[in-house]
Amino acid sequence: MKFENPILSGCYPDPSICRVGDDYYLVNSSFTYYPGIPIFHSQDLINWSQIGHVLTSERQLPLSSKKSGSGTLNSFTGIYAPTIRYGNGRFYVISTNVEHSGNFMVWSENPEGPWSDPIYLDWSGIDPSLLFDRDGKVYLTGTGSNNDEVSGIYQAEFNPDTGAVLTERRMIWEGTGGSFPEGPHLYRIHDRYYLVIAEGGTEFGHMVTVARSENPYGPFESCPYNPVMTHRSIKSPIQATGHADLVETQDGSWWAVFLGIRPQGYPFYHHLGRETYLTHVRWTEEGWPIFGDNGQVSLEMEGPTFFEGYREDLLRFGRDDFESSQLGLHWNSLRNPPQGSFSLEHKPSWLELTGTDKGLDDSGNLTFVGRRQQDLECHVSVRMDFEPVKDGEEAGLTAYMNEKAHYEIAVTRNRGTKTILFRRRIGSLWKVEREDTLNTDSVVLSIRANAITYSFSYTLDNGEEVAIGSGECFYLSSEVAGGFTGVYFGMYATGNGEPCQTPALYDYFDYLRLNTNE
Ligand code: 6LW
């Protein structure tokens, strides 16, 4: 049966997967979004339901910078590429908290969690991975670091119970000469060790390369037809394919999850971030892997034999009316949420956001609850009550790439008058494009997105909809805004330099997909 790529749309980069019996688990990078490292479950590799997050406390996920000293983390840092593995009756997730504590590991006997406190590792570089070998040995593999090491993939033996690195750190493969050899995973397949890595950087030159050896430390023989998967310089709606992780299914077939992008316009840009894709993997008689159709993948491909169709209950779209006492798993805050900044209890069935002094331009902990944009064409809207009592207090709805690239529609107070504004922030450019007086208590704020433009409007209690402005998706793309994330639609509140005295109340958040054929 055919399936559609990406299998996880929106900002779900650097996927890693493991199988336990008939159950598959998958994790992604989460940068400075909190909770961190979303974890998904599937039994067919196509229908994925989020079962939680791996990092759900500030102890596990401190998102204040240790290194920059500024105490804040910009959106390009935080949690990079995790790896999930199962061994010795435990699930392990190993990852990197960039700008904070570096490489760390957490474990749990239950993938839904709770996960352990982080075990910090004496290991440099990023993209750490684990192999639980048949002889009981465990290998820690990762990228080189800036400590004058030759660029390549490094490895040592590892104790997963203590986090101790047991042997010297050794370079095991430099790759095929592409830039940024990273995202390594070591596998024991049949009677060989296979090393799968990414090269070329995570943009349009991205590729997957493979090498193998009789020994976990090499020497590694490079696959004669590397890169085994890339879309560089080919005409495809999917680009930047790379950062793959292999999994063998219960029926003995092989599959790979990996990241890719769906660029728009020309010159190409992508604003949904790097998404999670799936492809079949076949093996040649000589024992080399063939990813997809000779290294290329499509938006529609043949699924595993045990995939029997899409589950309707997993579609995370439609209305969230905040009836539950917990926020849904698809919601994130930006960095650790300020104490008391949001509540689902103060006014049942409403989400209450109380702004701090931090705003959307800051790299600190602002009051923000958002979800990934997962479709190029979609319509999001919220109904909000907000009565600012001081000039500068603000609450609204934002299309947010990072602190230097966001558009928002917001209710505020300006010289004693309640107003509604549309503002664009693009790098060092910042402008309130329009500001109208607002004479109603509640208002519906909307963003309509297509592949080119975000259009903002508000609807008054009398049903009158007012278009207030628009912004190009291009300026919120990774190519312009930088970084490794994708656009989030976020509800936010801020006092713009001092805490808000009044909360903003959100009655519902609607996410409607407008063109499911995209
Ligand atoms: C990830 C690394 C990468 O750790 O970007 O470009 C980092 N490739 O593999 C964040 O996604």
XYZ file of C-alpha atoms and ligand atoms in Angstrom:
529
model
C 0.000 0.000 0.000
C 1.313 3.486 -0.841
C 2.237 6.017 1.853
C 2.941 9.756 1.688
C 6.196 11.432 2.610
C 6.979 13.191 4.890
C 5.710 10.799 7.560
C 6.076 13.642 10.108
C 5.458 17.054 8.514
C 6.736 20.294 9.972
C 9.826 20.832 12.089
C 10.745 17.210 12.955
C 14.439 16.973 11.953
C 17.194 14.438 12.658
C 14.873 11.431 13.200
C 16.159 8.368 15.058
C 14.252 5.099 15.311
C 14.377 1.793 17.156
C 12.205 -1.323 17.227
C 11.206 -3.479 20.203
C 9.152 -6.471 19.026
C 6.371 -5.076 16.843
C 6.678 -1.546 18.270
C 8.675 1.302 16.736
C 9.792 4.446 18.537
C 11.060 7.647 16.916
C 12.571 10.858 18.320
C 13.526 14.236 16.803
C 15.655 17.273 17.610
C 13.791 20.036 19.462
C 16.313 22.896 19.891
C 15.000 25.478 22.379
C 11.402 24.250 22.352
C 10.083 22.797 25.607
C 9.279 20.052 26.507
C 12.140 18.587 24.494
C 12.669 15.614 22.177
C 9.183 14.534 21.044
C 8.834 10.727 21.062
C 6.457 8.857 18.759
C 5.164 5.282 18.571
C 4.068 3.253 15.556
C 3.407 -0.346 14.594
C 3.571 0.207 10.841
C 6.226 2.939 10.313
C 3.602 5.244 8.789
C 1.004 5.999 11.490
C 2.911 7.750 14.290
C 1.264 8.861 17.528
C 3.183 11.110 19.874
C 3.435 9.376 23.262
C 5.203 12.189 25.065
C 8.486 14.035 25.287
C 11.763 12.631 26.563
C 12.775 15.843 28.360
C 9.909 17.157 30.488
C 11.608 19.036 33.308
C 14.024 21.936 33.619
C 16.489 19.503 35.239
C 16.469 17.417 32.081
C 16.266 20.406 29.752
C 18.003 23.536 31.072
C 17.658 26.028 28.239
C 19.691 28.902 29.614
C 23.094 29.373 28.100
C 26.102 28.371 30.176
C 28.600 29.455 27.585
C 27.381 32.731 26.187
C 26.941 34.024 29.696
C 23.960 36.003 28.552
C 21.725 33.463 30.243
C 19.700 33.159 27.050
C 19.717 30.746 24.151
C 18.919 31.724 20.587
C 16.702 29.419 18.537
C 19.640 27.818 16.724
C 20.899 26.092 19.907
C 19.445 23.740 22.508
C 18.730 20.108 21.687
C 20.403 18.753 18.544
C 20.127 15.281 17.038
C 19.039 12.603 19.545
C 19.504 8.859 19.068
C 17.080 6.335 20.594
C 18.212 2.776 21.252
C 16.948 -0.212 23.321
C 19.381 -2.375 25.247
C 19.630 -4.316 28.508
C 15.863 -3.869 29.050
C 16.027 -0.092 28.877
C 15.370 2.671 26.355
C 18.242 5.126 25.995
C 18.173 8.563 24.372
C 21.506 10.266 23.857
C 21.743 13.824 22.547
C 23.463 17.211 22.783
C 22.301 20.334 24.613
C 24.266 22.847 22.561
C 25.392 26.002 24.416
C 24.620 24.311 27.704
C 25.930 20.998 28.911
C 26.918 19.259 25.664
C 26.375 15.524 25.272
C 24.099 13.721 27.720
C 22.039 10.577 28.030
C 18.731 9.711 29.680
C 17.114 6.295 30.061
C 13.733 4.807 30.878
C 12.166 1.347 31.083
C 9.017 2.856 29.557
C 9.204 4.925 26.353
C 6.285 7.045 27.590
C 8.604 8.001 30.446
C 9.369 9.262 32.961
C 12.955 9.454 31.755
C 15.935 9.692 34.082
C 17.804 12.822 34.983
C 20.500 13.557 32.399
C 23.806 11.731 32.702
C 26.363 14.214 31.333
C 29.083 12.663 29.206
C 32.771 13.382 28.943
C 32.426 13.358 25.176
C 32.776 16.248 22.707
C 31.189 16.850 19.319
C 27.492 16.449 18.485
C 25.154 13.722 17.139
C 26.027 10.987 19.630
C 24.749 7.462 18.895
C 24.889 4.048 20.587
C 25.298 0.457 19.409
C 24.492 -2.384 21.825
C 26.657 -5.135 20.310
C 25.945 -8.858 20.520
C 28.926 -9.461 22.816
C 27.542 -7.043 25.419
C 29.864 -4.212 24.469
C 28.308 -0.797 23.840
C 29.851 1.718 21.444
C 29.418 5.520 21.617
C 29.818 7.151 18.209
C 29.671 10.829 17.344
C 31.127 13.692 15.306
C 34.473 15.369 15.731
C 34.647 18.542 17.740
C 36.395 21.885 17.516
C 39.206 20.678 19.798
C 41.558 20.507 16.791
C 40.338 17.059 15.868
C 40.330 15.992 12.262
C 36.789 16.238 10.915
C 35.189 12.817 10.969
C 33.441 10.227 13.086
C 34.794 9.274 16.505
C 34.069 6.298 18.716
C 34.789 4.691 22.064
C 33.429 1.894 24.198
C 30.782 3.072 26.616
C 29.026 2.077 29.841
C 25.329 2.940 29.378
C 24.590 2.509 33.078
C 27.113 5.056 34.293
C 27.720 7.123 31.153
C 31.447 6.399 31.441
C 33.566 6.439 28.273
C 35.655 3.289 28.728
C 38.308 3.557 26.021
C 40.217 6.239 24.182
C 38.272 8.374 21.667
C 39.320 7.198 18.224
C 38.585 8.494 14.734
C 36.982 5.626 12.829
C 36.048 7.218 9.476
C 36.549 10.593 7.813
C 33.656 10.023 5.409
C 33.974 10.410 1.649
C 35.248 13.976 1.732
C 31.905 15.776 2.028
C 31.658 18.658 4.468
C 30.358 18.115 7.980
C 30.499 14.340 8.430
C 27.778 13.928 11.110
C 24.690 12.042 12.200
C 26.611 8.750 12.568
C 24.951 5.440 13.473
C 26.872 2.152 13.848
C 25.012 -1.130 13.229
C 25.932 -4.826 13.486
C 24.307 -6.397 10.435
C 24.950 -10.044 9.619
C 28.662 -10.393 10.353
C 29.776 -6.838 9.621
C 29.696 -3.398 11.220
C 28.017 -0.749 9.066
C 28.512 2.985 9.657
C 25.845 5.279 8.180
C 26.554 9.029 8.288
C 25.451 12.337 6.773
C 27.772 14.537 4.748
C 27.499 17.769 2.752
C 25.698 19.835 5.392
C 21.984 19.766 6.092
C 21.101 21.998 3.137
C 20.877 21.192 -0.585
C 24.185 19.303 -0.621
C 23.047 16.834 2.031
C 23.743 13.140 1.478
C 23.918 9.763 3.228
C 27.137 7.753 2.971
C 27.907 4.241 4.208
C 31.020 2.272 5.081
C 31.559 -1.192 6.584
C 34.175 -3.180 8.461
C 34.749 -6.504 10.192
C 35.830 -4.466 13.249
C 33.831 -1.759 15.055
C 36.840 0.535 14.861
C 37.552 -0.171 11.192
C 39.305 0.105 8.882
C 36.052 1.026 7.146
C 35.518 0.303 3.472
C 33.459 2.985 1.727
C 30.460 1.822 -0.293
C 31.507 1.790 -3.966
C 28.504 3.877 -4.964
C 28.465 6.473 -2.166
C 26.464 8.639 -1.563
C 23.843 5.919 -1.127
C 21.143 8.590 -0.844
C 21.077 12.217 -1.955
C 18.847 14.655 -3.816
C 21.596 17.165 -4.490
C 21.304 18.636 -7.990
C 18.256 16.552 -8.927
C 14.801 17.878 -9.812
C 12.585 16.717 -6.940
C 10.038 18.378 -4.600
C 12.095 16.816 -1.800
C 15.567 18.189 -1.157
C 18.362 18.047 1.449
C 17.778 14.341 2.168
C 20.167 13.078 4.819
C 20.698 12.208 8.487
C 19.302 8.678 8.203
C 18.725 5.920 10.768
C 18.125 2.286 9.726
C 15.637 -0.168 11.220
C 14.977 -3.838 10.462
C 11.300 -4.755 10.691
C 9.779 -7.852 12.199
C 9.285 -9.241 8.676
C 12.984 -8.861 7.916
C 12.724 -5.877 5.591
C 14.856 -2.762 6.107
C 13.758 0.860 6.220
C 15.359 4.224 6.888
C 13.972 7.382 8.438
C 15.782 10.583 7.448
C 15.288 14.316 7.133
C 14.285 16.262 4.044
C 12.771 19.599 3.066
C 10.031 20.739 0.655
C 11.485 23.927 -0.856
C 9.242 26.550 -2.426
C 9.662 29.370 -4.933
C 12.963 30.053 -6.710
C 15.666 30.551 -5.557
C 14.451 27.810 -3.267
C 13.459 28.458 0.303
C 11.912 26.293 2.991
C 10.004 27.538 6.020
C 8.395 24.412 7.497
C 11.800 23.175 8.664
C 13.362 19.788 8.035
C 10.754 17.010 8.171
C 10.882 13.244 8.799
C 10.770 10.963 5.739
C 10.764 7.178 5.246
C 12.129 4.913 2.551
C 12.675 1.212 1.994
C 16.243 -0.122 1.957
C 17.314 -3.145 -0.047
C 20.647 -4.994 0.136
C 22.802 -6.005 -2.817
C 24.315 -9.464 -3.109
C 27.617 -7.813 -2.182
C 26.080 -6.636 1.094
C 25.608 -2.917 0.385
C 22.383 -0.968 1.063
C 20.241 0.636 -1.622
C 18.135 3.460 -0.172
C 14.851 4.098 -1.984
C 15.047 4.034 -5.767
C 18.790 4.062 -6.255
C 19.242 6.738 -3.625
C 16.216 8.823 -4.504
C 12.862 9.039 -2.698
C 9.401 10.353 -3.534
C 6.412 12.011 -1.920
C 4.501 8.761 -2.482
C 6.160 5.373 -2.013
C 5.234 1.738 -1.349
C 4.866 1.105 2.374
C 5.739 -1.934 4.480
C 3.639 -5.057 3.949
C 2.079 -4.548 7.380
C 0.929 -0.963 6.628
C -2.848 -1.181 6.111
C -3.860 2.456 5.782
C -3.943 5.779 7.598
C -5.538 6.126 11.043
C -7.934 9.073 11.197
C -7.532 9.466 14.973
C -3.930 10.554 14.647
C -4.572 13.724 12.658
C -3.661 16.590 14.942
C -5.841 19.176 13.224
C -9.135 20.904 13.901
C -10.026 22.682 17.129
C -8.206 22.584 20.440
C -10.705 24.086 22.890
C -8.415 23.736 25.921
C -10.975 21.600 27.764
C -8.248 19.310 29.099
C -6.256 20.058 32.244
C -3.071 19.363 30.248
C -1.827 20.944 27.031
C -1.763 18.519 24.086
C 1.595 16.960 23.255
C 1.904 18.988 20.047
C 2.170 22.229 22.049
C 5.548 23.686 22.973
C 6.792 26.709 24.855
C 9.930 28.558 23.762
C 12.613 27.630 26.270
C 11.580 26.841 29.842
C 8.148 28.457 30.375
C 8.279 31.286 32.938
C 6.778 30.219 36.273
C 3.017 30.769 36.243
C 3.033 32.083 32.675
C 0.216 29.814 31.536
C -2.754 28.118 33.142
C -5.602 25.861 32.089
C -7.162 25.990 35.554
C -7.717 29.684 36.292
C -10.563 29.774 33.779
C -11.586 26.228 32.779
C -11.781 25.640 29.000
C -9.597 28.694 28.408
C -5.827 28.911 28.077
C -4.571 31.813 30.172
C -1.241 33.411 29.217
C 0.397 36.027 31.445
C 3.171 37.955 29.742
C 6.572 38.604 31.288
C 8.984 41.361 30.323
C 10.310 39.180 27.486
C 8.889 39.470 23.982
C 9.136 37.730 20.620
C 12.398 39.568 19.800
C 14.092 38.218 22.941
C 16.078 34.994 23.273
C 14.884 34.656 26.865
C 11.967 32.770 28.369
C 8.887 34.498 27.033
C 5.242 33.492 27.480
C 4.574 31.457 24.344
C 2.501 28.349 23.541
C 2.869 27.217 19.940
C 2.689 24.294 17.534
C 4.519 23.486 14.330
C 3.222 24.637 10.978
C 2.770 21.263 9.300
C 1.158 22.224 5.993
C 2.111 24.708 3.321
C -1.575 25.666 2.985
C -3.441 26.035 6.243
C -5.623 28.416 8.261
C -5.067 28.940 11.977
C -7.275 31.071 14.207
C -7.738 31.791 17.897
C -10.473 33.538 19.869
C -8.854 35.770 22.467
C -9.981 38.036 25.324
C -7.351 40.526 26.426
C -7.811 43.826 28.265
C -4.373 45.480 28.550
C -4.287 48.000 31.391
C -0.847 49.447 30.646
C 0.634 50.797 27.444
C 2.886 48.183 25.850
C 1.073 45.111 27.174
C 0.466 42.817 24.212
C -0.998 39.409 23.366
C -1.739 37.713 20.083
C -0.919 35.119 17.439
C 2.449 34.852 15.685
C 3.985 33.042 12.731
C 7.375 32.511 14.375
C 10.622 31.193 12.883
C 12.939 32.685 15.489
C 13.556 35.834 17.516
C 14.686 37.691 14.374
C 11.999 36.451 12.023
C 8.326 36.567 12.949
C 5.030 38.173 11.958
C 2.245 38.749 14.460
C -1.264 40.073 14.930
C -1.759 41.320 18.473
C -4.009 43.300 20.807
C -2.192 45.998 22.748
C -2.669 49.370 24.433
C -1.207 52.459 22.819
C -1.420 55.847 24.573
C -4.356 54.606 26.629
C -6.265 53.175 23.637
C -6.855 49.467 23.008
C -5.644 48.646 19.524
C -4.949 45.677 17.264
C -1.770 45.655 15.203
C 0.072 43.715 12.528
C 3.854 43.737 12.867
C 6.707 42.194 10.879
C 10.216 41.459 12.197
C 12.748 40.454 9.540
C 16.315 40.504 10.828
C 17.131 44.078 11.831
C 13.966 45.378 10.085
C 10.938 45.873 12.302
C 7.666 47.634 11.527
C 4.109 47.882 12.729
C 2.479 47.753 9.310
C -1.008 48.726 10.570
C -2.750 49.473 13.875
C -6.535 49.791 14.302
C -8.537 50.869 17.338
C -10.345 47.909 18.881
C -13.637 48.366 20.709
C -14.560 44.748 21.468
C -13.694 42.498 24.434
C -12.979 39.397 22.384
C -11.622 39.044 18.883
C -10.744 36.193 16.528
C -7.192 36.401 15.170
C -6.391 34.496 11.963
C -3.430 33.536 9.801
C -4.055 32.034 6.382
C -0.966 30.445 4.847
C -0.147 29.330 1.351
C 3.285 28.427 0.026
C 4.098 32.093 -0.641
C 2.283 34.303 1.854
C 0.918 34.552 5.398
C -2.260 36.677 5.445
C -3.423 38.114 8.770
C -6.936 39.201 9.715
C -9.197 39.745 12.711
C -12.912 39.114 13.115
C -15.081 41.195 15.447
C -17.989 39.940 17.548
C -20.365 41.079 14.779
C -18.654 38.682 12.350
C -16.941 41.425 10.365
C -13.504 40.154 9.192
C -10.803 42.771 8.645
C -7.638 41.976 6.653
C -4.795 43.714 8.506
C -1.694 42.669 6.618
C 0.485 39.961 5.096
C 4.078 38.784 4.921
C 6.086 36.597 2.578
C 6.944 33.072 3.773
C 10.366 33.656 2.207
C 11.454 36.017 4.978
C 10.631 33.386 7.625
C 12.532 30.648 5.784
C 15.697 28.969 7.009
C 17.544 30.464 4.021
C 16.764 34.014 5.227
C 16.130 33.681 8.962
C 18.847 31.083 9.540
C 18.800 28.248 12.010
C 17.601 24.671 11.966
C 13.952 24.979 12.963
C 10.672 25.644 11.142
C 7.753 28.052 11.543
C 5.557 27.677 14.632
C 2.109 29.230 15.044
C 2.188 30.585 18.581
C -0.080 32.254 21.100
C 1.931 34.707 23.177
C 1.740 37.529 25.707
C 4.304 40.101 26.718
C 4.647 43.282 28.734
C 7.399 44.434 26.339
C 9.925 45.220 29.020
C 7.908 44.571 32.157
C 5.481 41.882 33.318
C 1.868 42.084 32.180
C -0.681 42.962 34.824
C -3.535 41.254 33.001
C -3.621 37.795 31.405
C -4.698 36.994 27.878
C -7.429 34.344 27.613
C -7.616 31.994 24.605
C -10.922 30.175 24.057
C -9.734 27.884 21.269
C -7.035 27.327 18.638
C -8.159 26.074 15.210
C -5.703 24.505 12.738
C -7.316 23.718 9.386
C -5.428 22.122 6.497
C -6.444 23.882 3.271
C -4.962 21.662 0.609
C -4.306 18.099 1.561
C -3.009 17.352 -1.942
C 0.127 19.440 -1.431
C 22.344 18.117 13.859
C 23.320 17.779 12.785
C 22.894 18.742 11.756
O 22.848 17.844 15.122
O 22.287 19.823 12.290
O 23.028 19.689 9.767
C 22.154 19.614 13.678
N 23.058 18.599 10.538
O 23.262 16.444 12.345
C 20.830 20.122 14.146
O 19.797 19.614 13.350
